Coordinates of C-alpha atoms and ligand atoms in Angstrom, one line a residue:
Chain A
M1 CA -31.3 40.2 36.3
M2 CA -32.8 41.9 32.6
N3 CA -30.3 40.5 30.3
N4 CA -31.2 37.0 31.3
V5 CA -34.1 37.4 29.2
D6 CA -31.9 38.2 26.6
T7 CA -29.6 35.7 26.5
D8 CA -32.1 33.0 26.3
K9 CA -34.0 35.3 23.7
H10 CA -31.1 34.9 21.6
F11 CA -30.4 31.3 22.6
K12 CA -33.5 30.6 21.0
L13 CA -32.7 31.9 17.8
R14 CA -29.4 30.4 17.5
K15 CA -31.5 27.0 17.8
L16 CA -33.8 28.1 15.1
K17 CA -31.4 29.2 13.0
N18 CA -30.2 25.4 13.4
K19 CA -32.6 24.6 13.0
V20 CA -33.5 26.2 9.0
F21 CA -29.7 25.2 8.4
K22 CA -30.2 22.0 8.6
Y23 CA -33.4 21.0 7.1
F24 CA -32.0 23.0 4.2
L25 CA -29.4 20.9 3.6
Y26 CA -31.2 17.9 3.6
F27 CA -33.3 20.0 1.3
L28 CA -31.0 20.3 -0.9
S29 CA -29.1 16.9 -1.2
G30 CA -32.5 16.2 -1.9
L31 CA -33.0 18.0 -4.9
S32 CA -29.5 16.3 -5.8
I33 CA -30.7 12.7 -5.6
I34 CA -34.7 13.3 -7.7
P35 CA -33.0 13.3 -11.5
L36 CA -31.5 10.5 -10.4
I37 CA -34.5 8.7 -9.7
L38 CA -36.4 10.4 -12.2
I39 CA -34.0 9.2 -14.3
I40 CA -34.2 5.7 -13.4
L41 CA -38.0 5.5 -13.0
H42 CA -38.9 6.6 -16.8
I43 CA -36.0 4.3 -18.5
I44 CA -37.6 0.9 -15.9
K45 CA -40.6 2.4 -16.9
N46 CA -40.3 2.2 -21.0
G47 CA -37.7 -0.7 -21.0
I48 CA -39.0 -3.2 -18.4
S49 CA -41.4 -4.1 -21.0
A50 CA -38.9 -5.6 -23.5
V51 CA -36.9 -6.9 -20.9
N52 CA -37.2 -10.8 -21.1
I53 CA -34.9 -14.0 -21.4
K54 CA -34.8 -13.8 -25.2
F55 CA -33.4 -10.6 -24.8
F56 CA -30.5 -11.2 -23.7
T57 CA -30.2 -14.2 -25.9
S58 CA -31.9 -13.5 -29.7
M59 CA -30.5 -11.3 -32.1
P60 CA -32.4 -8.0 -33.0
K61 CA -34.9 -8.5 -35.8
P62 CA -35.4 -7.3 -39.2
V63 CA -37.9 -3.6 -39.3
G64 CA -41.6 -4.2 -38.6
E65 CA -41.3 -7.8 -36.7
S66 CA -41.9 -7.1 -33.5
G67 CA -39.5 -9.2 -30.7
G68 CA -35.4 -9.7 -31.3
G69 CA -33.3 -8.5 -28.2
I70 CA -29.7 -7.6 -28.1
L71 CA -27.1 -10.6 -27.9
N72 CA -25.0 -8.9 -30.4
A73 CA -24.3 -5.5 -28.4
I74 CA -24.6 -7.3 -25.0
V75 CA -21.7 -9.5 -26.5
G76 CA -20.0 -6.3 -27.8
T77 CA -19.9 -4.8 -24.7
L78 CA -17.8 -7.4 -23.0
M79 CA -15.8 -7.9 -25.6
L80 CA -15.3 -4.2 -25.1
V81 CA -14.5 -4.0 -21.8
T82 CA -12.9 -7.3 -22.0
I83 CA -9.9 -5.3 -24.8
A84 CA -9.7 -2.3 -22.8
S85 CA -9.1 -4.0 -19.4
V86 CA -6.6 -5.7 -20.5
M87 CA -4.6 -2.7 -21.8
A88 CA -5.3 -0.5 -19.5
I89 CA -4.7 -2.8 -16.5
P90 CA -1.4 -3.5 -16.1
V91 CA 0.2 -0.8 -18.1
G92 CA -2.4 1.4 -15.2
I93 CA -0.7 0.0 -12.2
S94 CA 2.5 0.0 -12.5
T95 CA 2.3 3.5 -13.9
G96 CA 0.9 3.8 -10.1
I97 CA 3.6 2.2 -8.3
Y98 CA 5.6 4.1 -10.2
L99 CA 4.6 7.2 -9.6
N100 CA 4.7 6.1 -5.5
E101 CA 7.9 4.4 -5.6
H102 CA 9.5 7.8 -7.6
R103 CA 7.5 11.2 -6.3
K104 CA 9.6 13.9 -6.9
N105 CA 11.3 12.9 -10.2
R106 CA 10.4 15.5 -13.1
L107 CA 9.6 11.7 -15.0
S108 CA 6.7 11.1 -12.2
Y109 CA 5.4 14.4 -12.5
Y110 CA 4.9 15.0 -16.5
I111 CA 3.2 11.1 -16.3
Q112 CA 1.2 12.8 -13.5
L113 CA 0.4 16.0 -15.4
S114 CA -0.6 13.5 -18.6
A115 CA -3.4 11.2 -16.7
E116 CA -4.5 14.4 -15.5
V117 CA -4.6 15.8 -19.1
L118 CA -6.0 12.9 -20.3
Q119 CA -8.6 12.1 -18.0
S120 CA -10.5 15.4 -18.9
I121 CA -10.3 14.4 -22.9
P122 CA -13.5 14.8 -24.7
S123 CA -14.1 10.8 -25.3
I124 CA -14.8 11.3 -29.2
V125 CA -11.4 12.5 -29.3
I126 CA -9.9 9.5 -27.6
G127 CA -12.1 7.9 -30.8
I128 CA -10.7 10.2 -32.8
V129 CA -7.1 9.3 -32.4
A130 CA -7.7 5.4 -32.1
W131 CA -9.2 6.1 -35.3
I132 CA -6.1 7.9 -37.5
W133 CA -3.8 5.0 -35.2
I134 CA -5.9 1.8 -35.6
V135 CA -8.3 2.2 -37.6
L136 CA -6.9 3.8 -40.5
P137 CA -4.0 1.4 -40.7
M138 CA -6.1 -1.4 -40.4
G139 CA -8.3 -0.7 -43.0
H140 CA -11.7 -1.3 -41.1
F141 CA -13.6 -1.0 -37.7
S142 CA -13.0 -3.1 -35.4
A143 CA -13.8 -4.6 -31.4
L144 CA -10.0 -3.8 -30.9
S145 CA -9.6 -0.4 -32.0
G146 CA -12.7 0.7 -29.8
G147 CA -11.1 -1.7 -26.9
I148 CA -8.4 0.6 -26.6
A149 CA -10.1 3.8 -27.5
L150 CA -11.9 2.8 -24.2
G151 CA -8.8 1.2 -22.3
I152 CA -7.1 5.0 -22.8
M153 CA -10.5 6.7 -21.4
M154 CA -10.3 3.4 -18.2
L155 CA -6.0 4.6 -17.8
P156 CA -6.4 7.3 -15.4
T157 CA -9.2 5.9 -12.8
I158 CA -6.7 3.1 -12.4
I159 CA -3.5 4.6 -12.7
K160 CA -4.8 7.8 -9.9
S161 CA -6.1 4.8 -7.9
T162 CA -3.2 2.5 -7.3
E163 CA -1.0 5.5 -7.0
E164 CA -3.6 7.1 -4.2
T165 CA -3.7 3.5 -2.7
L166 CA -0.6 2.8 -1.9
K167 CA 0.0 6.3 -1.3
L168 CA -1.5 5.3 1.7
I169 CA 0.7 2.1 2.9
P170 CA 2.7 2.3 5.8
H171 CA 6.9 3.4 4.7
S172 CA 7.4 0.6 7.2
L173 CA 5.3 -2.2 5.8
K174 CA 7.7 -1.9 2.8
E175 CA 11.0 -1.8 5.5
A176 CA 9.6 -4.8 7.0
S177 CA 9.3 -6.6 3.8
L178 CA 13.0 -4.9 2.8
A179 CA 14.4 -5.8 6.3
L180 CA 13.3 -9.8 5.6
G181 CA 16.0 -9.8 3.3
V182 CA 13.4 -10.4 0.3
P183 CA 14.6 -8.1 -3.1
Y184 CA 12.1 -4.9 -4.3
Y185 CA 10.2 -6.5 -6.8
K186 CA 9.2 -8.7 -4.5
T187 CA 8.6 -6.1 -1.8
I188 CA 6.4 -4.9 -4.8
L189 CA 4.4 -7.3 -5.6
K190 CA 4.2 -9.9 -2.4
V191 CA 3.8 -6.7 -0.2
L192 CA 2.6 -3.5 -1.5
L193 CA 0.3 -5.5 -4.0
P194 CA -1.6 -7.6 -1.5
A195 CA -1.7 -4.8 0.9
S196 CA -3.7 -2.3 -1.2
L197 CA -5.4 -4.9 -3.4
S198 CA -9.1 -3.5 -2.2
G199 CA -8.0 0.0 -3.5
I200 CA -7.0 -1.4 -6.9
V201 CA -9.9 -3.6 -7.7
T202 CA -12.1 -0.8 -6.7
G203 CA -10.2 1.9 -9.2
I204 CA -10.7 -1.6 -11.9
L205 CA -14.3 -0.7 -11.4
I206 CA -15.0 2.2 -11.5
G207 CA -12.6 2.7 -14.5
I208 CA -15.1 -0.2 -16.3
A209 CA -18.6 1.7 -14.7
R210 CA -17.0 4.8 -16.3
I211 CA -16.7 2.9 -20.3
A212 CA -19.5 0.4 -19.8
G213 CA -21.7 3.2 -21.0
E214 CA -19.3 5.4 -23.1
T215 CA -20.2 5.8 -27.2
A216 CA -18.5 8.9 -28.4
P217 CA -14.7 6.9 -29.1
L218 CA -16.7 3.8 -30.6
L219 CA -18.6 5.5 -33.4
F220 CA -15.6 5.5 -35.2
T221 CA -13.8 2.9 -33.8
A222 CA -15.8 -0.2 -32.8
F223 CA -18.9 1.0 -34.7
G224 CA -21.7 -1.3 -34.5
N225 CA -22.0 -4.2 -35.8
P226 CA -25.8 -5.6 -36.5
F227 CA -24.6 -9.4 -36.7
L228 CA -23.3 -11.4 -33.5
N229 CA -19.0 -11.3 -33.8
F230 CA -16.8 -12.3 -32.0
S231 CA -13.9 -11.9 -33.9
I232 CA -11.8 -8.9 -32.3
T233 CA -10.7 -7.6 -35.8
K234 CA -14.2 -7.1 -36.9
P235 CA -16.6 -4.1 -35.9
V236 CA -18.2 -5.4 -32.9
A237 CA -21.6 -3.9 -32.0
S238 CA -22.5 -2.3 -28.4
L239 CA -25.1 -1.5 -25.8
P240 CA -24.4 2.5 -26.1
L241 CA -23.4 2.0 -29.7
L242 CA -27.2 0.5 -29.5
I243 CA -29.4 2.5 -27.8
F244 CA -27.9 5.3 -29.7
N245 CA -28.5 4.7 -33.5
Y246 CA -32.0 2.6 -32.2
A247 CA -33.0 6.0 -29.9
T248 CA -32.5 7.8 -33.4
S249 CA -34.3 5.7 -35.5
P250 CA -38.0 6.6 -36.7
Y251 CA -39.4 3.2 -35.8
D252 CA -41.5 2.3 -32.6
D253 CA -40.3 -1.2 -32.2
W254 CA -36.3 -0.2 -31.9
H255 CA -37.0 2.9 -29.9
K256 CA -38.9 0.0 -26.8
I257 CA -35.6 -2.1 -27.7
A258 CA -33.4 0.7 -27.3
W259 CA -35.3 1.3 -23.9
G260 CA -34.5 -2.3 -22.8
A261 CA -30.9 -2.4 -23.9
S262 CA -30.8 1.4 -21.2
L263 CA -31.9 -0.3 -18.6
V264 CA -29.7 -3.1 -18.9
L265 CA -26.7 -1.1 -19.6
I266 CA -28.2 1.0 -16.2
T267 CA -28.2 -2.1 -14.2
F268 CA -25.3 -3.5 -15.3
I269 CA -23.1 -0.3 -14.5
F270 CA -25.2 0.1 -11.0
T271 CA -24.2 -3.5 -10.0
L272 CA -20.7 -2.6 -10.5
N273 CA -20.9 0.5 -8.7
I274 CA -22.5 -1.9 -5.3
F275 CA -20.3 -4.8 -6.1
T276 CA -17.5 -1.6 -5.7
R277 CA -18.5 -0.9 -2.3
L278 CA -19.1 -4.0 -1.4
F279 CA -15.7 -4.8 -2.3
T280 CA -14.1 -2.3 -0.8
K281 CA -15.7 -3.3 2.9
K282 CA -14.7 -6.6 2.8
Y283 CA -11.2 -6.2 1.8
K284 CA -9.9 -3.0 3.5
V285 CA -6.6 -3.3 4.8
K286 CA -6.4 -2.6 8.7
F287 CA -2.8 -1.1 9.5
Chain B
M1 CA 39.4 -12.1 18.7
D2 CA 36.3 -15.4 17.2
N3 CA 34.2 -13.5 19.8
I4 CA 33.9 -10.5 17.6
V5 CA 31.0 -10.9 15.1
L6 CA 31.2 -7.4 13.8
Q7 CA 34.0 -5.5 12.6
V8 CA 32.9 -1.5 11.6
K9 CA 36.5 0.5 10.9
D10 CA 36.1 4.1 9.8
L11 CA 32.5 4.5 9.7
N12 CA 31.5 8.1 7.9
V13 CA 27.6 8.5 6.6
Y14 CA 26.6 11.3 4.3
Y15 CA 22.8 11.9 2.9
G16 CA 24.2 14.1 0.1
N17 CA 26.7 16.3 1.8
K18 CA 25.7 16.3 5.4
R19 CA 27.9 13.6 7.2
V20 CA 26.0 11.9 9.9
V21 CA 28.1 9.0 11.6
R22 CA 31.9 10.4 11.6
N23 CA 34.4 8.2 11.7
L24 CA 33.1 5.0 13.5
N25 CA 35.5 2.1 14.6
I26 CA 33.5 -0.4 17.2
E27 CA 34.1 -3.8 17.5
I28 CA 30.1 -6.0 18.2
F29 CA 30.9 -9.3 20.7
K30 CA 29.1 -11.9 19.8
N31 CA 26.1 -13.5 22.6
Y32 CA 26.0 -9.8 24.1
I33 CA 23.2 -7.4 23.9
T34 CA 24.9 -3.7 22.8
A35 CA 23.2 -1.0 23.8
V36 CA 23.4 2.1 21.6
M37 CA 22.8 5.4 23.4
G38 CA 22.5 9.3 22.5
P39 CA 20.9 11.9 22.0
S40 CA 17.8 12.4 19.3
G41 CA 20.0 13.0 15.6
C42 CA 23.4 11.9 17.0
G43 CA 22.7 8.9 14.4
K44 CA 21.8 5.8 15.7
T45 CA 19.9 4.7 12.7
T46 CA 21.4 5.9 10.4
F47 CA 24.6 4.3 11.9
I48 CA 22.9 0.8 12.6
R49 CA 21.0 0.9 9.4
T50 CA 24.3 1.1 7.0
L51 CA 25.1 -2.9 9.0
N52 CA 22.1 -4.1 7.3
R53 CA 22.1 -1.9 4.3
M54 CA 19.2 -1.4 4.9
H55 CA 20.6 2.6 3.8
E56 CA 20.6 1.5 -0.1
F57 CA 17.1 2.4 -0.1
T58 CA 17.6 6.3 1.3
P59 CA 18.3 8.3 -1.8
N60 CA 21.0 9.8 -1.9
T61 CA 23.2 8.0 0.6
K62 CA 26.7 7.2 0.6
V63 CA 29.1 5.0 3.1
E64 CA 32.8 5.1 3.7
G65 CA 34.7 2.9 5.7
S66 CA 34.0 -1.0 5.7
I67 CA 32.5 -3.9 7.6
I68 CA 33.1 -7.0 8.2
L69 CA 30.9 -9.3 9.0
N70 CA 31.8 -12.9 10.5
G71 CA 35.3 -12.2 8.7
Q72 CA 33.5 -11.2 5.1
V73 CA 33.1 -8.5 4.2
L74 CA 29.8 -7.1 4.1
D75 CA 30.3 -4.8 1.1
K76 CA 30.5 -7.3 -1.2
M77 CA 28.6 -9.4 0.2
D78 CA 24.4 -10.0 -1.3
P79 CA 22.6 -7.6 0.2
I80 CA 19.7 -10.1 0.5
L81 CA 22.1 -12.0 2.0
V82 CA 23.5 -9.4 4.7
R83 CA 19.7 -8.5 5.8
R84 CA 18.6 -12.8 6.5
R85 CA 22.0 -13.1 7.8
I86 CA 20.9 -9.3 10.2
G87 CA 17.8 -8.8 11.1
M88 CA 15.9 -5.6 11.9
V89 CA 13.4 -5.0 14.8
F90 CA 12.0 -1.7 14.0
Q91 CA 10.3 1.3 16.6
K92 CA 7.0 0.8 15.5
P93 CA 5.1 -3.2 15.3
N94 CA 4.7 -3.6 11.5
P95 CA 3.2 -6.6 11.1
F96 CA 1.7 -7.8 7.2
P97 CA -1.7 -6.9 7.3
T98 CA -2.4 -9.3 4.6
M99 CA -1.4 -12.4 7.0
N100 CA -2.3 -14.3 9.3
I101 CA 0.0 -14.8 12.5
H102 CA 1.4 -18.1 11.4
D103 CA 2.2 -16.4 7.9
N104 CA 3.5 -13.1 10.2
V105 CA 6.3 -15.7 11.5
I106 CA 7.6 -17.4 9.0
A107 CA 7.0 -14.0 6.3
G108 CA 10.4 -14.2 5.3
Y109 CA 10.4 -17.7 3.9
I110 CA 6.8 -16.8 2.0
L111 CA 8.3 -13.8 0.6
N112 CA 11.4 -15.1 -0.3
G113 CA 9.5 -17.9 -1.6
I114 CA 12.4 -20.2 -0.2
R115 CA 10.2 -23.9 -0.3
I116 CA 10.8 -26.1 3.0
K117 CA 8.3 -28.1 4.3
K118 CA 5.1 -28.1 6.0
S119 CA 6.3 -29.1 9.4
A120 CA 9.9 -27.7 9.4
L121 CA 7.8 -24.2 8.9
N122 CA 5.4 -25.4 12.0
A123 CA 7.9 -26.1 13.9
I124 CA 9.9 -22.7 12.9
V125 CA 7.2 -20.6 14.0
E126 CA 7.0 -23.1 17.3
D127 CA 10.1 -22.1 17.6
C128 CA 10.1 -18.4 17.5
L129 CA 6.9 -17.1 18.8
T130 CA 8.2 -19.2 22.0
K131 CA 11.0 -17.5 21.7
A132 CA 9.4 -14.3 21.5
G133 CA 7.2 -15.3 24.5
L134 CA 4.2 -15.1 22.5
W135 CA 3.4 -18.4 21.5
E136 CA 1.1 -19.3 25.2
E137 CA -0.3 -16.5 24.1
V138 CA -1.6 -16.6 20.9
K139 CA -1.5 -20.9 19.9
D140 CA -5.0 -21.1 19.2
D141 CA -5.2 -17.7 17.4
L142 CA -1.9 -18.7 14.8
Y143 CA -4.6 -18.4 11.8
K144 CA -5.9 -14.6 13.0
K145 CA -4.8 -11.5 11.3
G146 CA -1.6 -9.9 13.3
T147 CA -2.9 -6.7 13.5
F148 CA -5.5 -7.9 15.6
L149 CA -2.6 -8.2 18.5
S150 CA -1.9 -5.0 21.0
G151 CA 1.1 -3.7 20.3
G152 CA 3.4 -4.5 22.4
Q153 CA 2.4 -8.3 20.8
Q154 CA 2.6 -7.2 17.5
Q155 CA 6.2 -6.5 18.3
R156 CA 7.1 -9.2 20.6
L157 CA 5.5 -11.1 16.8
C158 CA 7.6 -8.8 14.4
I159 CA 10.7 -9.9 17.0
A160 CA 9.4 -14.0 16.2
R161 CA 9.2 -12.4 11.9
A162 CA 12.9 -11.3 12.6
L163 CA 14.2 -14.9 14.7
A164 CA 12.4 -16.7 11.9
M165 CA 14.9 -16.3 9.5
K166 CA 17.9 -17.5 11.8
P167 CA 20.1 -14.1 11.9
D168 CA 23.6 -14.4 13.7
I169 CA 22.5 -10.4 14.5
L170 CA 18.9 -8.8 15.5
L171 CA 19.1 -4.4 15.1
L172 CA 16.7 -2.9 17.4
D173 CA 16.2 0.1 17.0
E174 CA 13.8 2.1 19.9
P175 CA 11.4 -1.4 19.6
T176 CA 9.7 -0.3 23.0
S177 CA 9.0 3.9 22.0
A178 CA 5.6 2.3 21.0
L179 CA 4.3 0.5 24.0
D180 CA 3.0 0.9 27.6
P181 CA 5.6 0.1 30.4
V182 CA 4.0 -3.6 30.8
A183 CA 4.9 -4.9 27.9
T184 CA 8.1 -2.6 27.1
A185 CA 8.7 -4.8 30.4
H186 CA 8.0 -8.1 28.4
I187 CA 10.8 -7.5 25.3
E188 CA 12.9 -6.4 27.8
E189 CA 13.1 -10.0 29.3
L190 CA 12.7 -11.2 25.7
I191 CA 15.8 -9.7 25.0
V192 CA 18.3 -10.9 27.9
E193 CA 16.5 -14.1 27.0
L194 CA 17.5 -14.2 23.5
K195 CA 21.1 -13.4 23.8
K196 CA 21.5 -16.9 23.5
D197 CA 20.8 -17.4 20.1
V198 CA 21.6 -14.0 18.6
T199 CA 23.9 -11.0 18.8
I200 CA 22.1 -8.0 19.3
L201 CA 22.2 -3.9 19.1
L202 CA 19.9 -1.8 20.4
V203 CA 19.3 1.5 20.2
T204 CA 17.4 3.4 22.6
H205 CA 16.8 6.6 24.4
N206 CA 15.8 4.6 27.8
I207 CA 18.9 5.4 29.8
A208 CA 17.4 2.9 32.3
Q209 CA 16.3 0.4 29.8
A210 CA 19.9 0.3 28.8
G211 CA 21.2 -0.1 32.3
R212 CA 18.7 -3.6 32.5
V213 CA 19.5 -5.0 29.9
S214 CA 23.2 -4.3 27.8
D215 CA 26.5 -5.8 28.4
Y216 CA 27.4 -3.6 26.2
V217 CA 27.1 0.2 25.4
T218 CA 28.0 3.0 23.0
F219 CA 27.5 6.9 23.3
M220 CA 27.2 9.0 19.8
Y221 CA 27.3 12.9 20.0
L222 CA 26.3 14.6 17.3
G223 CA 27.6 11.1 14.9
E224 CA 30.9 10.3 16.7
L225 CA 31.3 7.2 18.9
I226 CA 32.7 9.2 21.8
E227 CA 33.0 6.2 23.9
Y228 CA 32.3 2.2 23.8
G229 CA 32.7 0.2 27.2
T230 CA 31.0 -2.2 29.3
A231 CA 27.7 -1.3 30.6
E232 CA 29.6 -1.8 34.3
Q233 CA 31.7 1.0 34.2
M234 CA 29.8 3.3 31.4
F235 CA 27.2 3.2 34.0
T236 CA 29.4 3.5 37.1
A237 CA 32.7 5.6 35.9
P238 CA 32.8 7.1 32.5
K239 CA 35.6 8.2 30.7
N240 CA 34.5 10.9 28.8
E241 CA 32.6 13.9 29.9
K242 CA 29.4 14.5 27.3
T243 CA 28.9 10.9 28.7
N244 CA 28.7 12.0 31.9
K245 CA 26.9 14.5 31.4
F246 CA 24.6 12.8 28.7
L247 CA 24.0 9.8 31.3
T248 CA 23.3 12.4 34.0
G249 CA 20.3 13.8 31.8
A250 CA 22.3 17.0 31.1
I251 CA 21.5 16.4 27.7
G252 CA 20.4 14.5 25.5
Ligands
LIG1 N1 16.6 10.3 5.0 C1 17.1 11.7 5.4 N2 18.0 12.7 4.5 C2 18.3 13.1 5.3 N3 19.2 14.0 6.4 C3 18.9 12.5 7.9 C4 17.5 11.5 6.8 N4 17.7 11.1 7.9 C5 18.3 11.4 9.1 N5 18.5 12.6 8.3 C6 19.7 13.3 9.8 O1 21.1 12.3 10.0 C7 20.8 12.7 11.6 C8 21.0 11.6 11.5 O2 19.6 11.4 11.8 P1 18.9 9.8 12.7 O3 18.1 9.0 12.1 O4 20.0 8.7 12.7 O5 19.6 10.1 14.4 P2 18.8 9.0 15.7 O6 20.4 9.2 16.3 O7 18.4 7.9 15.6 O8 17.6 10.3 16.3 P3 16.6 9.1 17.2 O9 17.0 9.6 18.6 O10 15.8 11.3 16.5 O11 15.9 8.5 16.3 C9 19.4 13.9 11.3 O12 20.1 15.4 11.7 C10 19.0 13.6 11.0 O13 18.0 14.7 10.7
LIG2 MG1 16.3 7.3 15.4

């Protein structure tokens, strides 16, 4: 029949459309990784020559002397991340538990709303708030104020991830524990939290990755420090601050250090991300 | 009578304003299996959850009346203790996913922080898994995750876990409704075996199952206890018209 030819054509056209659409998708998704690859290549190209063991273990040199490292900034960043974590992890996990346990009450609604708003507040504003709350009363910049600013930024991520993972745990699991005569609080601590550990840790790691590169909230809190400092009540250097200061300086030596520091920072964040993936896979609990 | 373990008097249970259990009176006999039957939504689950005070975790629940466990008023007891004396197995198997088989059995001890000797714990594990008819199947895999077992095996693991607390009463809420016929038969055999050690309340939709395993049968309808008697009497000569209709499949 002559109809046959028609359908055949139609079929071919459909196949072609399918193909075109498929390659179009490939193309666009390829396009979205290009900036990332370019950025990474560029940072490696400019930064790799600055990075060696000394870069990690020595202090910055005065202008004019070549070499020098970023030990103060690495120590500072680790301090800031630690302070932020110590503050945000317990508060965030507890809040996430509360939200999951009281899904319908008014307070939960407001907490959830606040967490969402908090997530969208520009980091510089959080820096200003920390400055008003902590720097002004203390009378000087400090690692503590910077850590708290970063901790506030970490909070929403941890709250959300805790709540979301707890939500996935079947109600029957909680009942199993309660029916064994296990008190409510022990049920939460010993049954629900272990079962959602992978999700919670993932949230924490993502939170750390998010704050490790923050500069704005540190400008008037941690402030930066050209010397090695271990005291939380004194100003402290950090990788992003150092990059900012060195990159905006007029000295070529310092530009090189800024590139090197960028490479270190990016590698740190990258490693965190990869680690997060591995962790999520390995410790995912099946119900 | 000292062969009554549990005595329920004028029990009313409300969700908000809705009364779902109405003036329920019953006496449960020691070391027998009592089946709780009735059409969907008649309040079976609600009823048995008040017996180990699990209803306290459901918001807006109100309970009136009294329940007496071995001469003690349930309301005056520590709820934690009540739940150790009255164990519960749920419709869907729910082993703890983070624990291996061994730890699942003694989860009640681990989670409650009850410290006893390791050898004693191991003895409990073997004893309860044996009673639950699971020991031969899992004795070489005790340290594997309980969630790798089949559905029927998981349910037997949950029974072993409940037995490990040495309860007086075991509440089973449709324990086989998520299982295939072979696994179901296995659990039914097990339930009959278990009545030597514990008193069993079995909620079931399956009339044939109630016939196979139970000694006493209760029939609930719209929150009321319509009829309660020996299995023989209930299945051969029910006194109430509704019971008869339910058992012949006309309602439910
Ligand atoms: N948490 C709750 N809040 C409000 N109403 C509820 C709640 N749980 C159950 N109900 C209602 O109470 C009544 C009894 O429910 P219940 O679960 O006890 O019935 P059931 O006999 O166990 O039913 P099924 O055989 O389907 O399991 C039903 O009408 C149900 O809709
Ligand atoms: Mg039910």
